[in-house]
XYZ file of C-alpha atoms in Angstrom:
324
model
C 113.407 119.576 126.042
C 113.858 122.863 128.255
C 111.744 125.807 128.445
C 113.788 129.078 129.146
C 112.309 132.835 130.092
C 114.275 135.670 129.259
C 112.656 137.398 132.801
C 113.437 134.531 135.053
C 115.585 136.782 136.814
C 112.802 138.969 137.872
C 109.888 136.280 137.974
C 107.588 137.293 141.641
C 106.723 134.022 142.878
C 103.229 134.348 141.402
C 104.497 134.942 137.696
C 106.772 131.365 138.238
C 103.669 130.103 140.294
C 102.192 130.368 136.680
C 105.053 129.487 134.550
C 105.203 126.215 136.115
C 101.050 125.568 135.533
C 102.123 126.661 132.102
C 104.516 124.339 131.801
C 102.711 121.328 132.835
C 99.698 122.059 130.631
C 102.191 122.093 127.589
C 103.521 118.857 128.895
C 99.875 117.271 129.666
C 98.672 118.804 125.922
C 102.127 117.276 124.235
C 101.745 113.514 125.762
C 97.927 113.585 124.267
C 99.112 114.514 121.531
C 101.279 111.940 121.368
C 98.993 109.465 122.389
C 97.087 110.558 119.477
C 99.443 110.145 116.424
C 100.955 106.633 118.477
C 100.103 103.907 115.827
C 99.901 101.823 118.794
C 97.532 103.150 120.667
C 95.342 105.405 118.139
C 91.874 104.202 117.588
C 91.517 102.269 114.771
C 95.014 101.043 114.190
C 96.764 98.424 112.423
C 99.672 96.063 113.511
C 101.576 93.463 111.769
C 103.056 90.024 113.513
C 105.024 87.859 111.888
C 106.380 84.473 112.767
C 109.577 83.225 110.751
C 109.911 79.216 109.474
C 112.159 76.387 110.345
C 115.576 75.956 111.004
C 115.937 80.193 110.634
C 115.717 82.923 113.139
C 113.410 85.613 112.938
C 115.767 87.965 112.366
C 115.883 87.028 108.631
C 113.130 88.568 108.320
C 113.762 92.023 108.784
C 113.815 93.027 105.090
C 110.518 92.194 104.843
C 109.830 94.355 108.270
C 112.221 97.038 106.936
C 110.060 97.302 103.722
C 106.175 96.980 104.883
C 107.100 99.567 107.424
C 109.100 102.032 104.657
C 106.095 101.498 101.928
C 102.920 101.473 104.355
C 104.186 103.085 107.506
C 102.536 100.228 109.774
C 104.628 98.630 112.509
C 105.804 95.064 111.949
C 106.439 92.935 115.106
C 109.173 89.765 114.115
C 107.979 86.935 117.150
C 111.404 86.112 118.686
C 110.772 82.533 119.436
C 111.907 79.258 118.126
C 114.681 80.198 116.202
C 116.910 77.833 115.018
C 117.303 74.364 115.933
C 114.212 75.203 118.720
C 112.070 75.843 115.752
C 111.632 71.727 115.592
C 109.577 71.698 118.869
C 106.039 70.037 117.927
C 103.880 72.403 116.310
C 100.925 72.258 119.209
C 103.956 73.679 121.626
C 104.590 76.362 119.520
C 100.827 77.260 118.624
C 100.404 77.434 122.426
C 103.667 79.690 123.705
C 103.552 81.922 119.979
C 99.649 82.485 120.378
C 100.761 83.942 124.274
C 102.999 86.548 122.333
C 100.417 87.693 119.478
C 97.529 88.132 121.966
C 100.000 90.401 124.195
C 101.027 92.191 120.928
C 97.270 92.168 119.191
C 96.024 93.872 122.993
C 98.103 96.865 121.321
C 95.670 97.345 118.217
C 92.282 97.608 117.572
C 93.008 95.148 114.471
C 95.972 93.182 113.630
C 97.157 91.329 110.258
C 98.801 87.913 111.107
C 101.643 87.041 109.021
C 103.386 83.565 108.966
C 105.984 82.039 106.324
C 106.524 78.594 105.850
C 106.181 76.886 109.062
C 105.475 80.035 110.564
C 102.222 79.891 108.864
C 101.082 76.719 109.871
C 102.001 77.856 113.638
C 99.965 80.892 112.772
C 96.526 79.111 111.693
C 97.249 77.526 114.753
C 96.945 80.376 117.038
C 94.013 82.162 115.027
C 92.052 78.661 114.911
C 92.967 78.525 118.927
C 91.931 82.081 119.844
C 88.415 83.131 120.721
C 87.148 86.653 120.006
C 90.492 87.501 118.274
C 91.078 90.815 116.396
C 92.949 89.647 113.386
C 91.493 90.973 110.227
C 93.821 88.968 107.911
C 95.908 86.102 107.682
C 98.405 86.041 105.105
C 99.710 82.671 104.299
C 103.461 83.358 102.464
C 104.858 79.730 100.929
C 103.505 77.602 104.083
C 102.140 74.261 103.637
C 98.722 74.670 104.761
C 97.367 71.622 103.308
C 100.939 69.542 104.334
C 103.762 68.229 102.830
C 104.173 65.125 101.338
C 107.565 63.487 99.783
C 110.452 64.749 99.884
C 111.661 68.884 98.887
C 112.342 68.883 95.214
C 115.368 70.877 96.487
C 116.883 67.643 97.892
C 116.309 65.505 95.015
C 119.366 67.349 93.642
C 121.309 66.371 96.837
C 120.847 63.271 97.720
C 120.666 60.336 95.243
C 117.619 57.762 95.397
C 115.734 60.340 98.599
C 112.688 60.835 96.129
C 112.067 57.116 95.287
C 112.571 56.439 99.083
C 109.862 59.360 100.228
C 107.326 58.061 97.822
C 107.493 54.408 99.050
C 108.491 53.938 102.049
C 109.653 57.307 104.614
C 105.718 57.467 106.190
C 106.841 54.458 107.893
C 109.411 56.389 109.468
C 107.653 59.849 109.681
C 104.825 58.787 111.918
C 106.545 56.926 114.604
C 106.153 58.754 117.842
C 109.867 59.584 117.362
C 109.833 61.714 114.652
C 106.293 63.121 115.551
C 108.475 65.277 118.134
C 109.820 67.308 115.937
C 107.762 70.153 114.719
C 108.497 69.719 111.199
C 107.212 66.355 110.685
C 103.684 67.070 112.362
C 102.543 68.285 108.780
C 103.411 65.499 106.963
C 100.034 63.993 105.337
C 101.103 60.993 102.826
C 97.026 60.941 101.379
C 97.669 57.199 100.240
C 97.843 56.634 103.807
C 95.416 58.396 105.383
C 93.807 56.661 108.632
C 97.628 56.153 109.398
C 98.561 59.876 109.260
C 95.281 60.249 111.124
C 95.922 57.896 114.087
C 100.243 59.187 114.132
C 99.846 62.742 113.612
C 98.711 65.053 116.879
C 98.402 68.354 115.901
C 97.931 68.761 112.395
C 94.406 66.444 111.821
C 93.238 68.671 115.112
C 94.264 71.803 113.220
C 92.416 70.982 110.277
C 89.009 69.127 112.008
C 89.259 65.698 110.282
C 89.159 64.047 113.147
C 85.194 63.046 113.701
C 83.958 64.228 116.569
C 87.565 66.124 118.114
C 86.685 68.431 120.695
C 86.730 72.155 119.871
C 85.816 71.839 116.214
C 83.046 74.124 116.219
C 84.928 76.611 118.060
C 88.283 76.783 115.677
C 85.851 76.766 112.436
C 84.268 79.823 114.020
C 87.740 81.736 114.885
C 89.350 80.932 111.345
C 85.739 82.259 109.847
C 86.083 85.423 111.290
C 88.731 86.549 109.014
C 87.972 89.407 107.193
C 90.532 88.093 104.433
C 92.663 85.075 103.855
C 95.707 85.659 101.121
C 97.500 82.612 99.843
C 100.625 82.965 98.477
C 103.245 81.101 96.740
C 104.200 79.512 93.258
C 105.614 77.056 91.199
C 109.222 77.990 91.750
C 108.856 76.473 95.115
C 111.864 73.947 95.666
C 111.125 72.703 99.600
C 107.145 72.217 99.789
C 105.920 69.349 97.842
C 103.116 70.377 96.294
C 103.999 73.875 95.811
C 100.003 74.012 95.706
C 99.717 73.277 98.994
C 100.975 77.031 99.632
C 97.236 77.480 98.385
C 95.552 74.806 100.152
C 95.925 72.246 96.923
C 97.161 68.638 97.347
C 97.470 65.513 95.758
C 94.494 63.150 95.010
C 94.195 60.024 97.540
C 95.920 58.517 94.777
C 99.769 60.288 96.185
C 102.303 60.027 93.559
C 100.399 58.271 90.834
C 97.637 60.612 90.540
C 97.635 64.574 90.173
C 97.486 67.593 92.311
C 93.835 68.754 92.893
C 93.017 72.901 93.169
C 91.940 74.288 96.502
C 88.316 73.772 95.915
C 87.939 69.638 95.147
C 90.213 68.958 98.591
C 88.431 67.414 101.695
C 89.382 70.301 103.696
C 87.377 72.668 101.274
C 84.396 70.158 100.071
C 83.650 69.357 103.683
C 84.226 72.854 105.098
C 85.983 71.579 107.883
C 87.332 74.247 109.511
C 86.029 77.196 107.568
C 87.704 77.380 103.691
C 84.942 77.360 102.127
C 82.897 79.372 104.711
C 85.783 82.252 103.826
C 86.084 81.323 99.446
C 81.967 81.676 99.173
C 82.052 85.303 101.096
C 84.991 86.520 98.676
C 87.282 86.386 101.060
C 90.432 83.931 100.229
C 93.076 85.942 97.896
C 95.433 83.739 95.896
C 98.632 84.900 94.431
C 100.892 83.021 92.750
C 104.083 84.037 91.752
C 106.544 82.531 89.364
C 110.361 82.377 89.495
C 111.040 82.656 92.670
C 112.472 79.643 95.216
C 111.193 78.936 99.149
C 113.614 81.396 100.303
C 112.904 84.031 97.767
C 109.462 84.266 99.455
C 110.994 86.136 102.399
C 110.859 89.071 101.021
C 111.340 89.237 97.137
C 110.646 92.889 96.375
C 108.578 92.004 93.442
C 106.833 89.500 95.336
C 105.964 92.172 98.353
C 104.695 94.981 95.968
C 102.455 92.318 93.850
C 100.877 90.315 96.549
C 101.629 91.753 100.023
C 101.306 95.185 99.909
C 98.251 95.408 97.828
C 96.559 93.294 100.403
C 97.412 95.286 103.249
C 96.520 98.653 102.084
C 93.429 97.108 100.863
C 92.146 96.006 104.075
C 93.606 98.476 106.048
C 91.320 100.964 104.003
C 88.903 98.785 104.370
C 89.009 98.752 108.429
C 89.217 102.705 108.043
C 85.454 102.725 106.020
C-alpha cells in the first residue's frame, strides 16, 4: 500500500521528518496487528495435519482440507510425503521422517489435532506414541486399521477368484517373510491364529502397540498416546478394503481368526491389558466412536455427510474446549 499527502509539495523537512515516524508507527501497529488475528501464531490456536493412505497422494485430500477450512475456519496442513508407490516404505520409516514434519508444523500452534486416514492413521499413532511432550489435543482415526488387518479386502474378493480362501489359510506364510515385511503395507498385518509368528515377523506394528514383553520405550509411548485430550474412531460397515471394518475402532477377531467372531473394542488384548493407553483414554471419557453406514474406504475421504456427522462436531468441540 502507499500513503500520499496532499501538502507534500510544501512539507519543511521537519513536517516529512514526522510523516515518515508516522508512517512507520502505522506500519509497526499494522504487522501486530497482524500478528494478532494470524491463526498461526495467535495464542491459543488450533492447527490441523493430515497424512493421506496408501498407494494415493496427498493431494486427494484436499476436499476434505477445502471443507474443514470453509466450515471451521482452521488451517489444514496435507503432509506431502509418501505419495504413491513411496507410500509402501515400512511403516517405522515413515513414523520417523512424517513425525519430523508434524513437530515442525505443531511448533506453529499452541495445540494441534492430528488427522490420519487409512494408513495414514496408523503412521500417525506412530508419531504421537513416538513424541514426548507433544501438543496434540486429538487424534482422529478416519477408516485406519488400528487394530490391523487380517485376510484379504472384501473389495478383492469380487476381483480375484479363490484370494479369500487363500488369505484365510495360507498368505501369513507369505506376509511375514522379511520380504514382504518391507513394504509398509504389510507391517499391519496381525493373522490372531498366529500370533507368536506375527510377533517374532512383524517390526513395527507389535512395538507400536506394546505386546512385546519387556520392548524398550513402552512406558514412554503409553504415556504420549495418554495425553490425548480426545481419541475419535471412525469408520463403518460399508468398509470394502479393511478386514474387520471394526478394526477402524480398535475391534478384531477372536484368537480363533476366521472361525470365530469379531470382538468390540473393549474385550481385545490391546484394551484389557492397557497396553499402550486405550483403556487409560475409554475410562476418562475420552475415545469417540462414530460409525457410519453406506459409505466404502474411499468414501471416507471426505463424504460430506460423513465430515458434518463425525468430524466437524469433534473439532469444534474440542477446539471450544481448548478455548475454556
Amino acid at each position: 500500500f502507499s500513503v500520499v499527502s496532499s501538502e507534500s509539495s510544501v512539507s519543511s523537512g521537519i513536517n516529512a521528518e514526522y510523516g515518515d515516524h508516522q508512517y512507520t508507527r502505522f506500519v509497526m501497529l499494522l504487522f501486530v496487528l497482524c500478528a494478532l488475528f494470524d491463526p498461526a501464531v495467535t495464542k491459543g490456536s488450533v492447527g490441523i495435519v493430515h497424512m493421506h493412505g496408501v498407494l494415493e497422494g496427498y493431494y486427494e485430500h484436499n476436499n476434505f482440507k477445502n471443507h474443514i477450512e470453509r466450515n471451521l475456519g482452521i488451517e489444514v496442513h496435507l503432509i506431502d510425503a509418501y505419495n504413491y508407490a513411496s507410500s509402501v516404505v515400512p511403516i517405522k520409516t515413515q513414523v520417523k521422517n512424517v513425525g519430523e514434519m508434524v513437530r515442525e508444523i505443531a511448533s506453529q500452534y499452541d495445540h494441534i489435532i492430528a488427522v490420519g486416514y487409512s494408513q495414514g492413521g496408523v503412521i500417525m499413532r506412530g508419531v504421537i506414541e513416538e513424541w514426548d511432550n507433544h501438543n496434540v489435543a486429538m487424534f482422529i482415526s478416519l477408516a485406519s486399521p488400528q487394530h490391523g488387518v487380517y485376510g484379504s479386502p472384501p473389495l478383492a474378493e469380487h476381483f480375484i477368484p479363490f484370494f479369500d480362501w487363500y488369505a484365510k489359510n495360507g498368505i501369513y506364510k507369505v506376509l511375514y517373510t522379511s520380504v514382504f515385511q518391507r513394504l509398509g503395507l504389510f507391517n499391519y498385518y496381525l493373522d490372531p491364529t498366529h500370533y507368536e509368528m506375527y510377533l517374532k515377523s512383524v517390526e513395527y506394528f507389535p512395538r507400536m502397540n506394546n505386546e512385546r514383553e519387556g520392548e524398550e520405550g513402552a512406558e514412554q509411548r503409553k504415556i504420549n498416546f495418554s495425553k490425548l485430550r480426545k481419541l475419535v474412531l471412525i469408520g463403518g460397515p460399508g468398509e470394502d478394503v479393511i478386514d474387520p471394518w471394526q478394526s477402524t475402532q480398535f475391534g478384531y477377531y477372536t484368537e480363533f481368526g476366521f472361525d470365530g467372531y469379531v470382538v468390540p473394542m473393549e474385550k481385545t488384548r490391546f484394551y484389557k491389558k492397557d497396553l499402550f493407553g486405550l483403556r487409560t483414554l475409554a475410562q476418562s471419557d475420552r475415545v469417540v466412536r462414530c460409525t457410519y453406514d453406506e459409505i466404502n474406504h474411499l468414501q471416507f475421504r471426505d463424504h460430506q455427510g460423513m465430515l458434518e456427522t463425525c468430524v466437524l462436531p469433534a473439532i469444534t468441540a474440542i477446539v471450544e474446549e481448548l478455548s475454556e
